[in-house]
PDB file of C-alpha atoms in Angstrom:
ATOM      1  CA  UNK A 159      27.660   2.182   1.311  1.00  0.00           C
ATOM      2  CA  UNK A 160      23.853   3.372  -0.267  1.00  0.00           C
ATOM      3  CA  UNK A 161      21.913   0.381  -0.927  1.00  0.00           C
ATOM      4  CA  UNK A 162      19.855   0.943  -4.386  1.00  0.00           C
ATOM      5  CA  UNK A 163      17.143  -0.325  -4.570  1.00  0.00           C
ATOM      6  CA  UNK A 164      14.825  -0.567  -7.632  1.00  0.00           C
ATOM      7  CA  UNK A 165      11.425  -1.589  -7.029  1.00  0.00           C
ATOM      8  CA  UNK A 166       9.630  -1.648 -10.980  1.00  0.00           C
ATOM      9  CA  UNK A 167       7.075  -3.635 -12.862  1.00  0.00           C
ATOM     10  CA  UNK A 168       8.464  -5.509 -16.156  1.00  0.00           C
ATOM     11  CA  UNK A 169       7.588  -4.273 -19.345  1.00  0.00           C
ATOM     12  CA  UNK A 170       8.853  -4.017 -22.733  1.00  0.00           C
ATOM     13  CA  UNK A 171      11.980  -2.317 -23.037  1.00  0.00           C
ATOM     14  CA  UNK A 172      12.062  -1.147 -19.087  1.00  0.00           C
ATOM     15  CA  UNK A 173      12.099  -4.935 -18.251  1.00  0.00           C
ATOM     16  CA  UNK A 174      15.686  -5.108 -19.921  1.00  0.00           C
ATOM     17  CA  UNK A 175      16.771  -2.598 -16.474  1.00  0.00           C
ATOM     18  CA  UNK A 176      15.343  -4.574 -14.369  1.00  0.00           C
ATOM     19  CA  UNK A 177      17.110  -7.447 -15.837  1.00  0.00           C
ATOM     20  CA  UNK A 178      20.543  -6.168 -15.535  1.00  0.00           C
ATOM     21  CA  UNK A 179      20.309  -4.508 -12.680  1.00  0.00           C
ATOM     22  CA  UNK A 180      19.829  -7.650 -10.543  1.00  0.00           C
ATOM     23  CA  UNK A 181      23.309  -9.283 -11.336  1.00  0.00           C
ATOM     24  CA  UNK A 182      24.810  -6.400  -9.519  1.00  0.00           C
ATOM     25  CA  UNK A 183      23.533  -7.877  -5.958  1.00  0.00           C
ATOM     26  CA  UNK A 184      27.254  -7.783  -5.075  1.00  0.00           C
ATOM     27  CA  UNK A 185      27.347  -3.981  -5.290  1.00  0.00           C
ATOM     28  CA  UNK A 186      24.533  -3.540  -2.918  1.00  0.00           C
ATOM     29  CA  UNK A 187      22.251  -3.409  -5.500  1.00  0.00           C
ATOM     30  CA  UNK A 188      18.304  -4.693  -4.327  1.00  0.00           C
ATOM     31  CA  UNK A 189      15.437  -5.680  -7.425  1.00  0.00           C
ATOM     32  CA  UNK A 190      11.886  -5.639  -6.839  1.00  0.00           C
ATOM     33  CA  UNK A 191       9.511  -7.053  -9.307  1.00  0.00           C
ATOM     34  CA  UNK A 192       6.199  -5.534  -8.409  1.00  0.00           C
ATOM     35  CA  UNK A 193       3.035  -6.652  -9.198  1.00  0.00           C
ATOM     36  CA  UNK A 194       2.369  -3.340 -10.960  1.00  0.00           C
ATOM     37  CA  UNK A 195       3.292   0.105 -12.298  1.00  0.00           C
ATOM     38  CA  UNK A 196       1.849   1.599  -8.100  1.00  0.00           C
ATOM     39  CA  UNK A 197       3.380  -0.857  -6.143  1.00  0.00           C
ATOM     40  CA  UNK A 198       7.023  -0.762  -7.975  1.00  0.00           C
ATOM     41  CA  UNK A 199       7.535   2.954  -7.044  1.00  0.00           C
ATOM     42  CA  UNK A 200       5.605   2.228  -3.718  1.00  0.00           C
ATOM     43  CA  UNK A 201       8.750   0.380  -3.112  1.00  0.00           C
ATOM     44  CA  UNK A 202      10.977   2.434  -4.635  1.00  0.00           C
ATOM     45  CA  UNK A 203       9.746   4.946  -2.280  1.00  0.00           C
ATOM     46  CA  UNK A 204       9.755   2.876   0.891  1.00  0.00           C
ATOM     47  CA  UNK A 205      13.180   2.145   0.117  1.00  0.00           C
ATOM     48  CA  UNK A 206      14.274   6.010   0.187  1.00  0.00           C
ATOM     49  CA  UNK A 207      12.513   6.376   3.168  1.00  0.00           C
ATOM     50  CA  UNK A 208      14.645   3.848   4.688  1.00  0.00           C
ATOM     51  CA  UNK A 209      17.678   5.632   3.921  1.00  0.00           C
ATOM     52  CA  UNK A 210      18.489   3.908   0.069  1.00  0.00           C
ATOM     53  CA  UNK A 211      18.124   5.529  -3.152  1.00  0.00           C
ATOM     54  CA  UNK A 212      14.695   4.289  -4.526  1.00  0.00           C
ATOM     55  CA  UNK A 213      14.701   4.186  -8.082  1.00  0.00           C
ATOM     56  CA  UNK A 214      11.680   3.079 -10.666  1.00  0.00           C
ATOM     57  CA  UNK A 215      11.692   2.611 -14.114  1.00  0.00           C
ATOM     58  CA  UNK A 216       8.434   1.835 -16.600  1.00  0.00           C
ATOM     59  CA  UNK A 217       7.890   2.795 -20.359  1.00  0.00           C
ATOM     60  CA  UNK A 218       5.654   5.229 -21.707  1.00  0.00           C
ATOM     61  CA  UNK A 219       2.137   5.201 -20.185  1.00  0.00           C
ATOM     62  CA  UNK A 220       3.493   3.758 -17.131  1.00  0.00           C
ATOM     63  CA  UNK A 221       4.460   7.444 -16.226  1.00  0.00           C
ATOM     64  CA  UNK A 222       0.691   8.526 -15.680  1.00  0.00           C
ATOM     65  CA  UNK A 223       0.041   5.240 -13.486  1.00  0.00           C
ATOM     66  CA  UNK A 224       3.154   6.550 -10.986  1.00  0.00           C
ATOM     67  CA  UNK A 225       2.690  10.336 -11.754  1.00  0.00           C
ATOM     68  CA  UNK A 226       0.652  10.582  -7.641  1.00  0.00           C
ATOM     69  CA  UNK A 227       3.245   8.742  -5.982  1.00  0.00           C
ATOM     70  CA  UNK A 228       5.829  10.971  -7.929  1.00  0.00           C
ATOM     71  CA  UNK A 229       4.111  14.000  -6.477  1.00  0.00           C
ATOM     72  CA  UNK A 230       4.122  12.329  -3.178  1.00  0.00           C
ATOM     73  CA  UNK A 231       8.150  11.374  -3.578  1.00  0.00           C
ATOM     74  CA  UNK A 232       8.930  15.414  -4.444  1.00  0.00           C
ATOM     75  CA  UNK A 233       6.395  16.921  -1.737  1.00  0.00           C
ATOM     76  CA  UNK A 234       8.154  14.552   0.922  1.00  0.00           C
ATOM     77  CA  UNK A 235      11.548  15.604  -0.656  1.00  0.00           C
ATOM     78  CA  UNK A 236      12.830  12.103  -0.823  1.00  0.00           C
ATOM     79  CA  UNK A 237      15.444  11.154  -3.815  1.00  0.00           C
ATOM     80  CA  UNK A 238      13.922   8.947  -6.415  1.00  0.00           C
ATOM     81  CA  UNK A 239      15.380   8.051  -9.650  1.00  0.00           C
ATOM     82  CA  UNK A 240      12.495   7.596 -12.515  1.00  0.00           C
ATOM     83  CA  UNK A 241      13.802   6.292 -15.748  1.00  0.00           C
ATOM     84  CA  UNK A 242      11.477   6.243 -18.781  1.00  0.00           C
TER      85      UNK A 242
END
């Protein structure tokens, strides 16, 4: 089975993802609250490079904090999942 894995900072509405997302533990499903907008799809990242599907998630602005790493997930050709 693919472990997700979705490594994110909270904020408003994104957090609600993050929320519901970590109930489903059962169905291989990993959270990561990050200290920031960098570090969440740092981790989301890490995690596809481990062989899981990475995903991130943030809410408006949040977007131009992750926009290198998001160059650095599609150079790399790693899946990542960014919700906005």
């Amino acid at each position: 089975d693919l472990q997700i894995v979705l490594g994110t900072y909270p904020i408003t509405p994104a957090s609600d993802i993050l929320h519901e997302l970590s109930k489903y533990k059962h169905f291989n499903v990993l959270t990561f609250q990050a200290e920031d907008e960098i570090a969440g799809i740092g981790a989301a990242i890490g995690a596809s490079y481990g062989g899981s599907l990475g995903i991130t998630s943030t809410s408006g602005p949040g977007i131009s904090l992750k926009s290198e790493a998001i160059g650095l997930a599609v150079m790399t050709e790693l899946p990542l999942i960014v919700v906005d």
